[in-house]
Amino acid sequence: MQTFQQYLQSQNQIAPELRDTVNSVVSACLKISANVRLGALAGVLGEAGTGNVQGEAQKKLDVIANQILIDELKQNPNVAGLASEEEDDFVACNAQGEYLVLFDPLDGSSNIDVNISIGTIFSILKKDSGSLNTEHFLQKGSQQVAAGYVLYGVQTVLVLTLKNGVNVFTLDDKGVFIQTHTNPQIPEKTAEFAINASNQRHWETPVQQYIGELLAGETGARGKNYNMRWVASMVAEVHRILMRGGVFLYPKDQRDPSKAGKLRLMYEANPLGLVVEQAGGKITNARKNMLEIQPTGLHQRVAVVLGSAEEVERVRELHG
């Protein structure tokens, strides 16, 4: 089994500058993993007493992980700028850099204090020419040159796509990522779904109908029984789907009609969507391919349906 560094050096089809940028992200994630692993022993649990740009209360580890990534990426001359779910605006890094990095430093942070899987999600874009501004970051998900996540769970796992399939690496006891899965494929069919059922009364009619079909089981229109899972950590949900199939939904609901959804297009949906698509799954906002949505803002929100192709297509069909 090869190490992550050996794998990265073998990818001759990508520029050395991109390899170096990916390496910086992974290096930062190793530092975040060390903080997550120690938890209360390092005094990093609990509320930070601050809020992010979305008005959400930040955990101490949210703030720590965000700063680790910023510090690491600013040191890399290939990184022109970065954008974080925790920052109001983009952060300029190195004027001569060729790449942009966007990230959710600690997805699922509501689970930090109870030791449930959380993760770092990242997206890498090629920077166009000109002085850095917001428009440089507003690229479709299909334009990503690399994406992935690091899951801090029972094992610490790195999942990466360079748009030539997906590769999975597991952190060993020496602090080295070792390749453990090559090009995993999400099954087209599944009997497992993930959704926050407590929001059912707020869902739009097509989602109500879809979940109703699943709950009807073998006596209903779908003719089989389904199991439900819900971790409240998107990165953990996606990893389960990558490993064994399933469908994940965080649909638009009627509590705030002005919002297209809750999840962030640039920091969550696009990078995880690229991983899912590269592994043979599908991702949509319930109406179109997520990776073809033209972003209009750094913190744009979207509805998300991703996973096994048959289920994603059924949701899209119900939405017309």
mmCIF file of C-alpha atoms in Angstrom:
data_model
loop_
_atom_site.group_PDB
_atom_site.id
_atom_site.type_symbol
_atom_site.label_atom_id
_atom_site.label_comp_id
_atom_site.label_asym_id
_atom_site.label_seq_id
_atom_site.Cartn_x
_atom_site.Cartn_y
_atom_site.Cartn_z
ATOM 1 C CA MET A 1 0.000 0.000 0.000
ATOM 2 C CA GLN A 2 1.401 3.361 -0.991
ATOM 3 C CA THR A 3 1.496 6.473 1.148
ATOM 4 C CA PHE A 4 -0.397 9.631 0.276
ATOM 5 C CA GLN A 5 2.880 11.328 -0.650
ATOM 6 C CA GLN A 6 3.790 8.498 -3.017
ATOM 7 C CA TYR A 7 0.347 8.668 -4.590
ATOM 8 C CA LEU A 8 0.530 12.448 -5.010
ATOM 9 C CA GLN A 9 3.963 12.315 -6.628
ATOM 10 C CA SER A 10 2.730 9.661 -9.066
ATOM 11 C CA GLN A 11 0.018 11.991 -10.426
ATOM 12 C CA ASN A 12 2.010 13.293 -13.359
ATOM 13 C CA GLN A 13 -1.079 14.637 -15.116
ATOM 14 C CA ILE A 14 -1.457 17.494 -12.626
ATOM 15 C CA ALA A 15 0.802 20.490 -12.179
ATOM 16 C CA PRO A 16 3.429 20.410 -9.404
ATOM 17 C CA GLU A 17 1.870 23.616 -8.038
ATOM 18 C CA LEU A 18 -1.473 21.855 -7.604
ATOM 19 C CA ARG A 19 0.177 18.908 -5.887
ATOM 20 C CA ASP A 20 1.837 21.341 -3.522
ATOM 21 C CA THR A 21 -1.469 23.088 -2.802
ATOM 22 C CA VAL A 22 -3.205 19.783 -2.001
ATOM 23 C CA ASN A 23 -0.266 18.910 0.234
ATOM 24 C CA SER A 24 -0.722 22.123 2.230
ATOM 25 C CA VAL A 25 -4.401 21.356 2.827
ATOM 26 C CA VAL A 26 -3.580 17.845 4.034
ATOM 27 C CA SER A 27 -0.778 19.138 6.245
ATOM 28 C CA ALA A 28 -3.246 21.514 7.925
ATOM 29 C CA CYS A 29 -5.733 18.671 8.390
ATOM 30 C CA LEU A 30 -3.103 16.608 10.200
ATOM 31 C CA LYS A 31 -2.758 19.450 12.709
ATOM 32 C CA ILE A 32 -6.534 19.702 13.059
ATOM 33 C CA SER A 33 -6.713 15.942 13.604
ATOM 34 C CA ALA A 34 -4.261 16.217 16.497
ATOM 35 C CA ASN A 35 -6.474 18.829 18.183
ATOM 36 C CA VAL A 36 -9.635 16.796 17.594
ATOM 37 C CA ARG A 37 -8.003 13.648 18.980
ATOM 38 C CA LEU A 38 -7.018 15.303 22.261
ATOM 39 C CA GLY A 39 -10.373 17.008 22.765
ATOM 40 C CA ALA A 40 -10.960 17.899 26.410
ATOM 41 C CA LEU A 41 -7.322 17.046 27.240
ATOM 42 C CA ALA A 42 -6.262 20.067 25.169
ATOM 43 C CA GLY A 43 -9.078 22.304 26.385
ATOM 44 C CA VAL A 44 -10.495 22.710 22.868
ATOM 45 C CA LEU A 45 -14.101 21.631 23.472
ATOM 46 C CA GLY A 46 -17.072 23.882 24.091
ATOM 47 C CA GLU A 47 -18.348 27.175 22.717
ATOM 48 C CA ALA A 48 -15.979 29.854 21.441
ATOM 49 C CA GLY A 49 -18.392 32.636 22.379
ATOM 50 C CA THR A 50 -18.309 34.028 18.843
ATOM 51 C CA GLY A 51 -20.428 33.699 15.701
ATOM 52 C CA ASN A 52 -19.608 33.239 12.033
ATOM 53 C CA VAL A 53 -20.888 35.172 9.021
ATOM 54 C CA GLN A 54 -24.036 33.019 8.946
ATOM 55 C CA GLY A 55 -24.858 33.984 12.528
ATOM 56 C CA GLU A 56 -24.087 30.499 13.858
ATOM 57 C CA ALA A 57 -22.405 30.025 17.243
ATOM 58 C CA GLN A 58 -18.831 28.834 16.793
ATOM 59 C CA LYS A 59 -17.180 26.039 18.734
ATOM 60 C CA LYS A 60 -13.601 26.481 19.939
ATOM 61 C CA LEU A 61 -12.480 23.863 17.442
ATOM 62 C CA ASP A 62 -14.243 25.724 14.596
ATOM 63 C CA VAL A 63 -12.035 28.723 15.279
ATOM 64 C CA ILE A 64 -8.861 26.657 15.790
ATOM 65 C CA ALA A 65 -9.350 24.603 12.612
ATOM 66 C CA ASN A 66 -10.101 27.721 10.564
ATOM 67 C CA GLN A 67 -6.939 29.453 11.734
ATOM 68 C CA ILE A 68 -4.765 26.380 11.142
ATOM 69 C CA LEU A 69 -5.896 26.228 7.518
ATOM 70 C CA ILE A 70 -5.427 29.953 6.968
ATOM 71 C CA ASP A 71 -1.918 29.925 8.446
ATOM 72 C CA GLU A 72 -0.868 26.857 6.440
ATOM 73 C CA LEU A 73 -2.238 28.094 3.122
ATOM 74 C CA LYS A 74 -0.829 31.607 3.477
ATOM 75 C CA GLN A 75 2.656 30.061 3.626
ATOM 76 C CA ASN A 76 2.206 28.370 0.254
ATOM 77 C CA PRO A 77 3.285 30.628 -2.652
ATOM 78 C CA ASN A 78 0.959 28.707 -4.998
ATOM 79 C CA VAL A 79 -2.178 29.801 -3.117
ATOM 80 C CA ALA A 80 -3.520 33.137 -4.345
ATOM 81 C CA GLY A 81 -6.425 33.269 -1.924
ATOM 82 C CA LEU A 82 -8.796 31.304 0.241
ATOM 83 C CA ALA A 83 -12.409 31.430 1.349
ATOM 84 C CA SER A 84 -13.838 29.843 4.467
ATOM 85 C CA GLU A 85 -17.323 29.193 5.766
ATOM 86 C CA GLU A 86 -16.147 30.929 8.949
ATOM 87 C CA GLU A 87 -14.904 34.136 7.277
ATOM 88 C CA ASP A 88 -17.006 37.095 6.110
ATOM 89 C CA ASP A 89 -14.960 37.563 2.928
ATOM 90 C CA PHE A 90 -12.154 35.880 1.029
ATOM 91 C CA VAL A 91 -8.581 36.108 2.346
ATOM 92 C CA ALA A 92 -5.819 37.147 -0.058
ATOM 93 C CA CYS A 93 -2.652 35.069 0.256
ATOM 94 C CA ASN A 94 0.090 35.282 -2.399
ATOM 95 C CA ALA A 95 -0.248 37.558 -5.424
ATOM 96 C CA GLN A 96 1.625 35.182 -7.736
ATOM 97 C CA GLY A 97 -0.343 32.103 -6.673
ATOM 98 C CA GLU A 98 -2.296 30.087 -9.249
ATOM 99 C CA TYR A 99 -4.878 28.395 -7.014
ATOM 100 C CA LEU A 100 -7.787 29.227 -4.748
ATOM 101 C CA VAL A 101 -8.791 27.066 -1.781
ATOM 102 C CA LEU A 102 -12.289 27.065 -0.263
ATOM 103 C CA PHE A 103 -13.143 25.088 2.846
ATOM 104 C CA ASP A 104 -15.465 24.241 5.683
ATOM 105 C CA PRO A 105 -12.849 23.882 8.431
ATOM 106 C CA LEU A 106 -14.951 21.656 10.684
ATOM 107 C CA ASP A 107 -18.181 20.279 9.287
ATOM 108 C CA GLY A 108 -20.617 18.810 11.821
ATOM 109 C CA SER A 109 -19.251 20.897 14.664
ATOM 110 C CA SER A 110 -22.441 20.438 16.716
ATOM 111 C CA ASN A 111 -21.112 16.906 17.263
ATOM 112 C CA ILE A 112 -17.678 17.940 18.539
ATOM 113 C CA ASP A 113 -18.417 17.720 22.237
ATOM 114 C CA VAL A 114 -20.077 14.286 21.993
ATOM 115 C CA ASN A 115 -17.275 12.597 20.011
ATOM 116 C CA ILE A 116 -19.229 11.907 16.813
ATOM 117 C CA SER A 117 -17.468 12.065 13.434
ATOM 118 C CA ILE A 118 -16.694 15.521 12.054
ATOM 119 C CA GLY A 119 -14.527 16.610 9.148
ATOM 120 C CA THR A 120 -12.776 19.213 7.022
ATOM 121 C CA ILE A 121 -14.143 19.730 3.496
ATOM 122 C CA PHE A 122 -12.023 21.439 0.817
ATOM 123 C CA SER A 123 -12.279 22.618 -2.772
ATOM 124 C CA ILE A 124 -9.486 23.840 -5.060
ATOM 125 C CA LEU A 125 -10.019 26.108 -8.069
ATOM 126 C CA LYS A 126 -7.643 27.500 -10.691
ATOM 127 C CA LYS A 127 -7.380 31.271 -10.418
ATOM 128 C CA ASP A 128 -8.014 33.338 -13.530
ATOM 129 C CA SER A 129 -5.739 36.282 -14.325
ATOM 130 C CA GLY A 130 -6.114 39.684 -12.701
ATOM 131 C CA SER A 131 -6.085 41.158 -9.209
ATOM 132 C CA LEU A 132 -7.860 38.855 -6.764
ATOM 133 C CA ASN A 133 -11.528 39.608 -6.168
ATOM 134 C CA THR A 134 -14.696 37.739 -5.210
ATOM 135 C CA GLU A 135 -15.541 36.896 -8.820
ATOM 136 C CA HIS A 136 -12.431 34.704 -9.065
ATOM 137 C CA PHE A 137 -14.010 32.328 -6.532
ATOM 138 C CA LEU A 138 -17.452 32.209 -8.163
ATOM 139 C CA GLN A 139 -16.815 29.222 -10.402
ATOM 140 C CA LYS A 140 -19.120 26.307 -11.083
ATOM 141 C CA GLY A 141 -18.418 23.110 -9.183
ATOM 142 C CA SER A 142 -17.506 21.419 -12.455
ATOM 143 C CA GLN A 143 -14.503 23.761 -12.652
ATOM 144 C CA GLN A 144 -12.914 22.441 -9.473
ATOM 145 C CA VAL A 145 -9.470 20.945 -10.094
ATOM 146 C CA ALA A 146 -9.422 18.977 -6.832
ATOM 147 C CA ALA A 147 -11.710 18.398 -3.873
ATOM 148 C CA GLY A 148 -12.105 16.150 -0.887
ATOM 149 C CA TYR A 149 -12.422 15.874 2.847
ATOM 150 C CA VAL A 150 -10.713 14.577 5.950
ATOM 151 C CA LEU A 151 -13.008 12.669 8.301
ATOM 152 C CA TYR A 152 -12.038 12.653 11.985
ATOM 153 C CA GLY A 153 -13.825 9.548 13.204
ATOM 154 C CA VAL A 154 -13.008 6.066 14.437
ATOM 155 C CA GLN A 155 -10.126 6.404 11.996
ATOM 156 C CA THR A 156 -8.868 9.638 10.453
ATOM 157 C CA VAL A 157 -9.533 9.251 6.730
ATOM 158 C CA LEU A 158 -8.543 11.431 3.753
ATOM 159 C CA VAL A 159 -10.735 11.247 0.651
ATOM 160 C CA LEU A 160 -9.402 13.021 -2.441
ATOM 161 C CA THR A 161 -10.366 13.452 -6.064
ATOM 162 C CA LEU A 162 -8.135 15.028 -8.686
ATOM 163 C CA LYS A 163 -10.952 14.447 -11.206
ATOM 164 C CA ASN A 164 -9.560 11.031 -12.141
ATOM 165 C CA GLY A 165 -11.572 8.958 -9.689
ATOM 166 C CA VAL A 166 -11.532 8.933 -5.899
ATOM 167 C CA ASN A 167 -8.839 7.657 -3.562
ATOM 168 C CA VAL A 168 -9.076 7.003 0.178
ATOM 169 C CA PHE A 169 -6.223 7.139 2.689
ATOM 170 C CA THR A 170 -6.224 6.137 6.367
ATOM 171 C CA LEU A 171 -3.958 7.766 8.953
ATOM 172 C CA ASP A 172 -1.643 5.216 10.588
ATOM 173 C CA ASP A 173 -0.143 5.274 14.083
ATOM 174 C CA LYS A 174 2.951 7.085 12.779
ATOM 175 C CA GLY A 175 0.944 10.010 11.417
ATOM 176 C CA VAL A 176 1.177 8.919 7.766
ATOM 177 C CA PHE A 177 -1.789 8.611 5.393
ATOM 178 C CA ILE A 178 -1.790 5.160 3.712
ATOM 179 C CA GLN A 179 -3.927 4.405 0.662
ATOM 180 C CA THR A 180 -6.692 1.981 1.648
ATOM 181 C CA HIS A 181 -9.279 2.280 -1.152
ATOM 182 C CA THR A 182 -8.751 2.904 -4.856
ATOM 183 C CA ASN A 183 -11.626 4.294 -6.911
ATOM 184 C CA PRO A 184 -14.587 3.265 -4.722
ATOM 185 C CA GLN A 185 -17.921 3.273 -6.554
ATOM 186 C CA ILE A 186 -21.291 4.285 -5.111
ATOM 187 C CA PRO A 187 -23.876 1.597 -5.973
ATOM 188 C CA GLU A 188 -26.581 2.804 -8.367
ATOM 189 C CA LYS A 189 -29.318 1.328 -6.167
ATOM 190 C CA THR A 190 -29.717 1.567 -2.399
ATOM 191 C CA ALA A 191 -32.146 0.896 0.445
ATOM 192 C CA GLU A 192 -30.760 3.507 2.853
ATOM 193 C CA PHE A 193 -31.583 7.196 3.167
ATOM 194 C CA ALA A 194 -30.512 10.075 5.406
ATOM 195 C CA ILE A 195 -32.682 13.082 6.201
ATOM 196 C CA ASN A 196 -33.567 15.170 9.260
ATOM 197 C CA ALA A 197 -37.108 13.882 9.721
ATOM 198 C CA SER A 198 -37.868 16.465 12.418
ATOM 199 C CA ASN A 199 -38.304 19.006 9.599
ATOM 200 C CA GLN A 200 -40.918 16.958 7.756
ATOM 201 C CA ARG A 201 -43.751 19.433 8.313
ATOM 202 C CA HIS A 202 -41.713 22.103 6.487
ATOM 203 C CA TRP A 203 -40.778 20.091 3.376
ATOM 204 C CA GLU A 204 -42.127 20.891 -0.051
ATOM 205 C CA THR A 205 -44.640 18.475 -1.608
ATOM 206 C CA PRO A 206 -42.177 16.498 -3.814
ATOM 207 C CA VAL A 207 -39.973 15.660 -0.819
ATOM 208 C CA GLN A 208 -43.011 14.710 1.240
ATOM 209 C CA GLN A 209 -44.034 12.350 -1.550
ATOM 210 C CA TYR A 210 -40.541 10.878 -1.942
ATOM 211 C CA ILE A 211 -40.031 10.128 1.754
ATOM 212 C CA GLY A 212 -43.569 8.770 1.893
ATOM 213 C CA GLU A 213 -42.634 6.290 -0.832
ATOM 214 C CA LEU A 214 -39.597 5.130 1.139
ATOM 215 C CA LEU A 215 -41.493 4.786 4.400
ATOM 216 C CA ALA A 216 -44.217 2.727 2.698
ATOM 217 C CA GLY A 217 -41.608 -0.001 2.228
ATOM 218 C CA GLU A 218 -42.247 -3.184 0.279
ATOM 219 C CA THR A 219 -45.985 -2.566 0.225
ATOM 220 C CA GLY A 220 -45.543 0.854 -1.423
ATOM 221 C CA ALA A 221 -44.672 2.126 -4.900
ATOM 222 C CA ARG A 222 -40.940 1.379 -4.520
ATOM 223 C CA GLY A 223 -41.533 -2.249 -3.555
ATOM 224 C CA LYS A 224 -38.757 -2.560 -0.968
ATOM 225 C CA ASN A 225 -37.959 -1.616 2.614
ATOM 226 C CA TYR A 226 -35.596 1.268 3.394
ATOM 227 C CA ASN A 227 -33.521 2.079 6.487
ATOM 228 C CA MET A 228 -32.938 5.634 7.714
ATOM 229 C CA ARG A 229 -29.667 7.085 9.045
ATOM 230 C CA TRP A 230 -28.951 10.599 10.340
ATOM 231 C CA VAL A 231 -25.630 11.714 11.854
ATOM 232 C CA ALA A 232 -26.097 15.509 11.559
ATOM 233 C CA SER A 233 -22.599 15.696 10.060
ATOM 234 C CA MET A 234 -22.725 15.958 6.271
ATOM 235 C CA VAL A 235 -19.157 14.783 5.784
ATOM 236 C CA ALA A 236 -19.906 11.621 7.787
ATOM 237 C CA GLU A 237 -23.108 11.010 5.811
ATOM 238 C CA VAL A 238 -21.226 11.346 2.516
ATOM 239 C CA HIS A 239 -18.473 9.004 3.659
ATOM 240 C CA ARG A 240 -21.011 6.317 4.527
ATOM 241 C CA ILE A 241 -22.597 6.721 1.096
ATOM 242 C CA LEU A 242 -19.178 6.545 -0.588
ATOM 243 C CA MET A 243 -18.380 3.302 1.226
ATOM 244 C CA ARG A 244 -21.716 1.468 0.860
ATOM 245 C CA GLY A 245 -24.270 3.570 -1.023
ATOM 246 C CA GLY A 246 -27.308 5.530 0.099
ATOM 247 C CA VAL A 247 -28.953 8.881 -0.482
ATOM 248 C CA PHE A 248 -28.609 12.077 1.577
ATOM 249 C CA LEU A 249 -31.159 14.897 1.502
ATOM 250 C CA TYR A 250 -31.118 18.377 2.994
ATOM 251 C CA PRO A 251 -34.019 19.853 1.021
ATOM 252 C CA LYS A 252 -35.329 23.367 0.776
ATOM 253 C CA ASP A 253 -38.197 23.892 3.202
ATOM 254 C CA GLN A 254 -40.916 26.472 3.755
ATOM 255 C CA ARG A 255 -39.635 28.123 6.942
ATOM 256 C CA ASP A 256 -37.815 30.783 4.943
ATOM 257 C CA PRO A 257 -38.924 30.818 1.283
ATOM 258 C CA SER A 258 -36.183 33.335 0.437
ATOM 259 C CA LYS A 259 -33.484 30.731 1.098
ATOM 260 C CA ALA A 260 -32.781 28.062 -1.507
ATOM 261 C CA GLY A 261 -31.560 25.695 1.226
ATOM 262 C CA LYS A 262 -29.347 25.486 4.266
ATOM 263 C CA LEU A 263 -26.068 23.978 3.065
ATOM 264 C CA ARG A 264 -23.315 26.033 1.439
ATOM 265 C CA LEU A 265 -22.726 25.605 -2.271
ATOM 266 C CA MET A 266 -19.047 26.563 -2.267
ATOM 267 C CA TYR A 267 -17.845 24.925 0.945
ATOM 268 C CA GLU A 268 -19.964 21.776 1.198
ATOM 269 C CA ALA A 269 -22.125 20.917 -1.828
ATOM 270 C CA ASN A 270 -19.574 21.478 -4.601
ATOM 271 C CA PRO A 271 -16.563 19.663 -3.099
ATOM 272 C CA LEU A 272 -18.596 16.752 -1.743
ATOM 273 C CA GLY A 273 -20.572 16.715 -4.977
ATOM 274 C CA LEU A 274 -17.410 16.302 -7.031
ATOM 275 C CA VAL A 275 -16.323 13.374 -4.846
ATOM 276 C CA VAL A 276 -19.760 11.759 -5.225
ATOM 277 C CA GLU A 277 -19.856 12.276 -8.994
ATOM 278 C CA GLN A 278 -16.328 10.929 -9.439
ATOM 279 C CA ALA A 279 -17.420 7.823 -7.514
ATOM 280 C CA GLY A 280 -20.368 7.180 -9.820
ATOM 281 C CA GLY A 281 -23.074 8.884 -7.764
ATOM 282 C CA LYS A 282 -25.148 11.975 -8.518
ATOM 283 C CA ILE A 283 -25.790 15.333 -6.841
ATOM 284 C CA THR A 284 -28.582 17.834 -7.441
ATOM 285 C CA ASN A 285 -30.377 20.762 -5.843
ATOM 286 C CA ALA A 286 -33.518 18.705 -6.650
ATOM 287 C CA ARG A 287 -33.835 20.336 -10.075
ATOM 288 C CA LYS A 288 -30.431 20.425 -11.788
ATOM 289 C CA ASN A 289 -26.905 19.050 -11.495
ATOM 290 C CA MET A 290 -25.316 20.816 -8.507
ATOM 291 C CA LEU A 291 -21.961 21.156 -10.239
ATOM 292 C CA GLU A 292 -23.514 23.239 -13.048
ATOM 293 C CA ILE A 293 -24.955 25.944 -10.778
ATOM 294 C CA GLN A 294 -23.312 29.327 -11.342
ATOM 295 C CA PRO A 295 -22.467 30.760 -7.891
ATOM 296 C CA THR A 296 -23.560 34.307 -7.120
ATOM 297 C CA GLY A 297 -21.954 34.681 -3.692
ATOM 298 C CA LEU A 298 -19.328 33.115 -1.451
ATOM 299 C CA HIS A 299 -21.884 32.024 1.140
ATOM 300 C CA GLN A 300 -24.659 30.962 -1.226
ATOM 301 C CA ARG A 301 -26.986 28.288 0.149
ATOM 302 C CA VAL A 302 -28.558 25.388 -1.733
ATOM 303 C CA ALA A 303 -30.810 22.390 -1.289
ATOM 304 C CA VAL A 304 -28.826 19.142 -1.562
ATOM 305 C CA VAL A 305 -29.687 15.619 -2.701
ATOM 306 C CA LEU A 306 -26.754 13.280 -3.345
ATOM 307 C CA GLY A 307 -25.777 9.635 -3.482
ATOM 308 C CA SER A 308 -26.953 6.545 -5.354
ATOM 309 C CA ALA A 309 -28.068 7.536 -8.843
ATOM 310 C CA GLU A 310 -31.462 5.834 -8.864
ATOM 311 C CA GLU A 311 -32.670 7.688 -5.760
ATOM 312 C CA VAL A 312 -31.262 11.069 -6.785
ATOM 313 C CA GLU A 313 -32.992 10.759 -10.154
ATOM 314 C CA ARG A 314 -36.283 9.850 -8.466
ATOM 315 C CA VAL A 315 -36.127 13.023 -6.349
ATOM 316 C CA ARG A 316 -35.367 15.125 -9.407
ATOM 317 C CA GLU A 317 -38.225 13.465 -11.316
ATOM 318 C CA LEU A 318 -40.688 14.344 -8.544
ATOM 319 C CA HIS A 319 -39.557 17.985 -8.692
ATOM 320 C CA GLY A 320 -40.374 18.115 -12.374
#
